[in-house]
Each structure stands twice: as structure tokens, then as C-alpha cells.
CSV table of C-alpha atoms and ligand atoms in Angstrom, one decimal:
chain,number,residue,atom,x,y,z
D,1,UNK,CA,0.0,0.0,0.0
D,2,UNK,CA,1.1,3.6,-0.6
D,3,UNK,CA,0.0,7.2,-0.3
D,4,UNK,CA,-1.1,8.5,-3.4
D,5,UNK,CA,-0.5,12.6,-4.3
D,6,UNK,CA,-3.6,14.6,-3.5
D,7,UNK,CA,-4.7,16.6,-6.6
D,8,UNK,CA,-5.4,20.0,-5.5
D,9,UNK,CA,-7.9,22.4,-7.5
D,10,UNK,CA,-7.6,23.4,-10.4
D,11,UNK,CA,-6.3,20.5,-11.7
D,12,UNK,CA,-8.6,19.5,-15.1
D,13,UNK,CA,-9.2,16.1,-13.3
D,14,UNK,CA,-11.1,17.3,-10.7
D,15,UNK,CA,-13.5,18.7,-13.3
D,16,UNK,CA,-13.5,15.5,-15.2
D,17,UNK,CA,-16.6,12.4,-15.6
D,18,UNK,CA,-15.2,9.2,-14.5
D,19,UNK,CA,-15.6,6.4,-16.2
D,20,UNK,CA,-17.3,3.1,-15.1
D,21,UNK,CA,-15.3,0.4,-13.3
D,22,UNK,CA,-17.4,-2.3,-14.0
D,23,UNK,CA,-15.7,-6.1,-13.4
D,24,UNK,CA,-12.2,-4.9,-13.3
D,25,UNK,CA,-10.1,-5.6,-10.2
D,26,UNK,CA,-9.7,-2.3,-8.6
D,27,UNK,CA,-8.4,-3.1,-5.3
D,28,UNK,CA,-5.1,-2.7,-4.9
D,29,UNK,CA,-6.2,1.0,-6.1
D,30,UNK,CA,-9.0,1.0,-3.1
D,31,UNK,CA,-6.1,-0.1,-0.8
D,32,UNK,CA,-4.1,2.6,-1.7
D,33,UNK,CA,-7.3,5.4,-1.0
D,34,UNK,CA,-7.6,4.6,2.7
D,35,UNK,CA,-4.2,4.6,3.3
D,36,UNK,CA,-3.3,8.2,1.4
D,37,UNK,CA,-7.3,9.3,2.9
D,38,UNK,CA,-6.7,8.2,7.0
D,39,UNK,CA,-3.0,10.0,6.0
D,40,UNK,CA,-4.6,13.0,4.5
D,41,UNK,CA,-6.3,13.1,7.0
D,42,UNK,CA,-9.7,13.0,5.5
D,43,UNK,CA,-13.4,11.1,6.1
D,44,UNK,CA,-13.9,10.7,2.0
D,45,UNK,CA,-12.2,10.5,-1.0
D,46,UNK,CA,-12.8,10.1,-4.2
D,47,UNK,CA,-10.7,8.4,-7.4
D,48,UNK,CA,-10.2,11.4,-9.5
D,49,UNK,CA,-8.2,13.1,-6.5
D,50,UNK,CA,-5.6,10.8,-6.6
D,51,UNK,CA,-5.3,10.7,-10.7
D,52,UNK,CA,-7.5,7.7,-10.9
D,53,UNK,CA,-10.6,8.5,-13.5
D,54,UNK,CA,-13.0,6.4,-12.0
D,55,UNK,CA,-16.0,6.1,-10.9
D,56,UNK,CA,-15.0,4.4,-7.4
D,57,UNK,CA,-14.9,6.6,-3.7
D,58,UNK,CA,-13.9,5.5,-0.1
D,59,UNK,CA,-15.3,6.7,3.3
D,60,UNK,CA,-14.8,6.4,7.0
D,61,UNK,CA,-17.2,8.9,8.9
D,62,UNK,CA,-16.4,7.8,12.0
D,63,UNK,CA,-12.4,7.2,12.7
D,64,UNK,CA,-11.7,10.4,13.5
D,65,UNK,CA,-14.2,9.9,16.5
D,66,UNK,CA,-12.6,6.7,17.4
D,67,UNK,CA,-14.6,4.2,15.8
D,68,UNK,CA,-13.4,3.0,12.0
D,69,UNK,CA,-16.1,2.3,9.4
D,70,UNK,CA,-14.5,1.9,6.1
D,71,UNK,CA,-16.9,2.2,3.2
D,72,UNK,CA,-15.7,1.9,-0.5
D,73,UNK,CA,-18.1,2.7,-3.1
D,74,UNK,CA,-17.7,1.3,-6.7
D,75,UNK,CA,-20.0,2.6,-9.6
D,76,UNK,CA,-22.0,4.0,-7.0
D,77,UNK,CA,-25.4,5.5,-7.9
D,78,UNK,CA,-27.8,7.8,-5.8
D,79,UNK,CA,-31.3,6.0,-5.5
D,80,UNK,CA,-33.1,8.4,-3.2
D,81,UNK,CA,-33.0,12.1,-2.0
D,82,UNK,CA,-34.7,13.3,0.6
D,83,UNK,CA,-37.4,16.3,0.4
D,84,UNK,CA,-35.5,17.5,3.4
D,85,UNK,CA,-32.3,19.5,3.4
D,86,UNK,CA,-29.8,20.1,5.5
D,87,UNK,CA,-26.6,22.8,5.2
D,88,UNK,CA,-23.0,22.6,6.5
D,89,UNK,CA,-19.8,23.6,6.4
D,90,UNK,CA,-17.9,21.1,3.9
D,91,UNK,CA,-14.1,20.7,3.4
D,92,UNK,CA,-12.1,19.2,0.3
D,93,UNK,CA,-9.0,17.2,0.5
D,94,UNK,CA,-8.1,18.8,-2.9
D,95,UNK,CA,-9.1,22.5,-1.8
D,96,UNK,CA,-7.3,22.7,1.7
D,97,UNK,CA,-7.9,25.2,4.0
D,98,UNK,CA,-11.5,26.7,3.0
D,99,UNK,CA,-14.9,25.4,4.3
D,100,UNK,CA,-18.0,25.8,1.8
D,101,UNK,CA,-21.4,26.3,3.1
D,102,UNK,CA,-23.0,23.6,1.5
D,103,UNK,CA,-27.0,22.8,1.3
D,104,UNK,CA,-27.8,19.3,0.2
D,105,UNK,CA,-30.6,16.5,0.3
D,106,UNK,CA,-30.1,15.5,4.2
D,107,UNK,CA,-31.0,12.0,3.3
D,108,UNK,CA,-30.0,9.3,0.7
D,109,UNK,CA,-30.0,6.0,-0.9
D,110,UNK,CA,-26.7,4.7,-2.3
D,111,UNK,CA,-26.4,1.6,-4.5
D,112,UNK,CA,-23.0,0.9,-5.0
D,113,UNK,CA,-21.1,-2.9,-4.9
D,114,UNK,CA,-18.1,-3.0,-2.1
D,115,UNK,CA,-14.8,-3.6,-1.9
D,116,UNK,CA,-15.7,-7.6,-2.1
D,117,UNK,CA,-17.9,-7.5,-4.8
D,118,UNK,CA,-21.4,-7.6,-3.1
D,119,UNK,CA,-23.7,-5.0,-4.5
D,120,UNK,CA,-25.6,-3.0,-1.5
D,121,UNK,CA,-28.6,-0.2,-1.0
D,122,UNK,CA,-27.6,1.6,2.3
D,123,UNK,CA,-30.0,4.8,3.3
D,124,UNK,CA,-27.4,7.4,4.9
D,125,UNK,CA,-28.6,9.4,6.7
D,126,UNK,CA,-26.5,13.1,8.8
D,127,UNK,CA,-22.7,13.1,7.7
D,128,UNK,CA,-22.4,9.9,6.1
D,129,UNK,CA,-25.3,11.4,3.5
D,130,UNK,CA,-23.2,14.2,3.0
D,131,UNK,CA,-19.5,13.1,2.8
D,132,UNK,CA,-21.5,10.4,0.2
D,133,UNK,CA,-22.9,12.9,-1.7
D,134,UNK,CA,-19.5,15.1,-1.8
D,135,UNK,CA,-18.2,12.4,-3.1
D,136,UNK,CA,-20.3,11.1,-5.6
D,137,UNK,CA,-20.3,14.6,-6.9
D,138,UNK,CA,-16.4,14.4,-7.4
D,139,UNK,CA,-17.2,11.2,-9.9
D,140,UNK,CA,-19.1,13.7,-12.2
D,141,UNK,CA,-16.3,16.4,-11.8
D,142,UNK,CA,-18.4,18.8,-9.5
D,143,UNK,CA,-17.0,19.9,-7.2
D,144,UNK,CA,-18.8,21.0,-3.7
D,145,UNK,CA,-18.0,25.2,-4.4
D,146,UNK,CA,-20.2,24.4,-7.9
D,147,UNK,CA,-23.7,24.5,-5.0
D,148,UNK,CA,-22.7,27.2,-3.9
D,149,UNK,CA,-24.8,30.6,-5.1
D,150,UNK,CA,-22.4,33.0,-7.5
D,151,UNK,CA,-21.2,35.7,-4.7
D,152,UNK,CA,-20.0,32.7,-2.1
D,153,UNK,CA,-18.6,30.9,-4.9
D,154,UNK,CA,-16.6,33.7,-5.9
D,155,UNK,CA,-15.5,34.5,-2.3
D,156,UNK,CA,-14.7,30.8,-1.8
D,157,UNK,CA,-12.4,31.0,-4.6
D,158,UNK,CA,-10.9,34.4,-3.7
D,159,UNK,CA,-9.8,33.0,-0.6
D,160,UNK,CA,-8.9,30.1,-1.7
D,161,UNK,CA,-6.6,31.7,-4.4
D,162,UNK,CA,-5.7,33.6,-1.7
D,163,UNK,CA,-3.7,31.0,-0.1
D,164,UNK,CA,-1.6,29.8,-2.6
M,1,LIG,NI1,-13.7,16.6,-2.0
């Protein structure tokens, strides 16, 4: 296992459409995720952020509170979104140091098959619908500043060009 290099806005790749995994043998790649994600550190991340142009993510909402829930998601697909929304403050491994104030469905459905092959329907529900969601976005090449309405986007990215 390794850590992979952390692609960092505006790299094209971060505004790219993955491509499907389908049958291919993707875990060595999925391996390499939670290391360079629990390294990072970070609760999601997605293929495309480490160079790979798939349509695979991995998760762990809980580890940094002390208990580990690894999750990897290939050719995941959003089933169900809640009526209800919910807003928060959402960080990016590839945009460090700014927060985006992000509204979203508060509650999902995610088919996706796992890191052993067996496809699954989980309903997420508070973070875990979220970091999902951020995620999935990144397999389409949207990133989360792209919810954002124009005037926070374009303060987002102010201070976010700010800092480099
Ligand atoms: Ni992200």
C-alpha cells in the first residue's frame, strides 16, 4: 500500500466524468485510497483526487471519533434524496484550507457494490449522506464550491486563491 499525491484544485481532473469500473479488479487502487485518505487526514475521497478517473470513492465517517467504518463505493449510484435538506460547512482534500457552506438532500439512498464485490442499497442518513454525496459529486467532476450561489462561490475562490 502507498500514499497517493492529492490533486489540488484546479487540476482538469477534478473537473473531469469518471468512467465506469465495471468487473475490473480495482483493489489494490481501493487499498491505496484509505491509506493516502486516514493520512490525508480525510473522512472521503474520491478516485479522481488521486489521478484515478473512476468512478470508485472510499469513506470512513467515524475514525476520526474513534470508531473506524471503512466504506468503498464502486460505480456508486444515488437511488433516493430526501425532500428534506440540511446545510453545513464542507471541506475538500483537494481544496485545503477553505470550508464551503453547503446545502444538500439530508438523506440518501446509495447503491453501489463494495470492496468484495457484493452490491448494496444503504440509506445514509447526517454526515455519512453528505460526505456520500461530496463524493459522488467528485465522480461527475463537481465539485462542492459548484452548489454554492455566485457571490460565495466567488468568495470561496478568492480566498482560496488567496492561499496559494
Ligand atoms: Ni472533495
Amino acid at each position: 500500500m502507498s500514499v497517493l499525491p492529492i490533486l489540488q484544485w484546479p487540476d482538469p481532473r477534478l473537473n473531469t466524468r469518471c468512467d465506469p469500473v465495471g468487473t475490473d479488479d480495482i483493489s489494490a487502487l481501493i487499498a491505496d485510497m484509505f491509506e493516502t485518505m486516514y493520512a490525508a487526514p480525510g473522512r472521503g475521497l474520491a478516485g479522481p483526487q488521486v489521478g484515478a478517473m473512476l468512478r470508485v470513492f472510499v469513506m470512513d465517517v467515524g475514525w476520526k471519533d474513534g470508531e473506524k467504518t471503512p466504506m468503498a463505493c464502486i460505480d456508486p449510484e444515488v437511488t433516493w434524496r430526501s425532500e428534506e435538506m440540511a446545510t453545513g460547512p464542507e471541506g475538500c482534500l483537494s481544496m485545503p484550507g477553505v470550508l464551503a457552506q453547503v446545502t444538500r438532500p439530508a438523506e440518501i439512498r446509495l447503491a453501489y457494490t463494495d470492496q468484495g464485490g457484493v452490491l448494496r442499497e444503504d440509506h445514509l442518513t447526517g454526515f455519512a449522506a453528505i460526505c456520500a454525496q461530496h463524493e459522488f459529486d467528485h465522480l461527475n467532476g463537481t465539485m462542492h464550491f459548484a452548489h454554492l450561489p455566485e457571490t460565495e462561490r466567488d468568495r470561496l475562490l478568492a480566498d482560496y486563491g488567496a492561499l496559494s
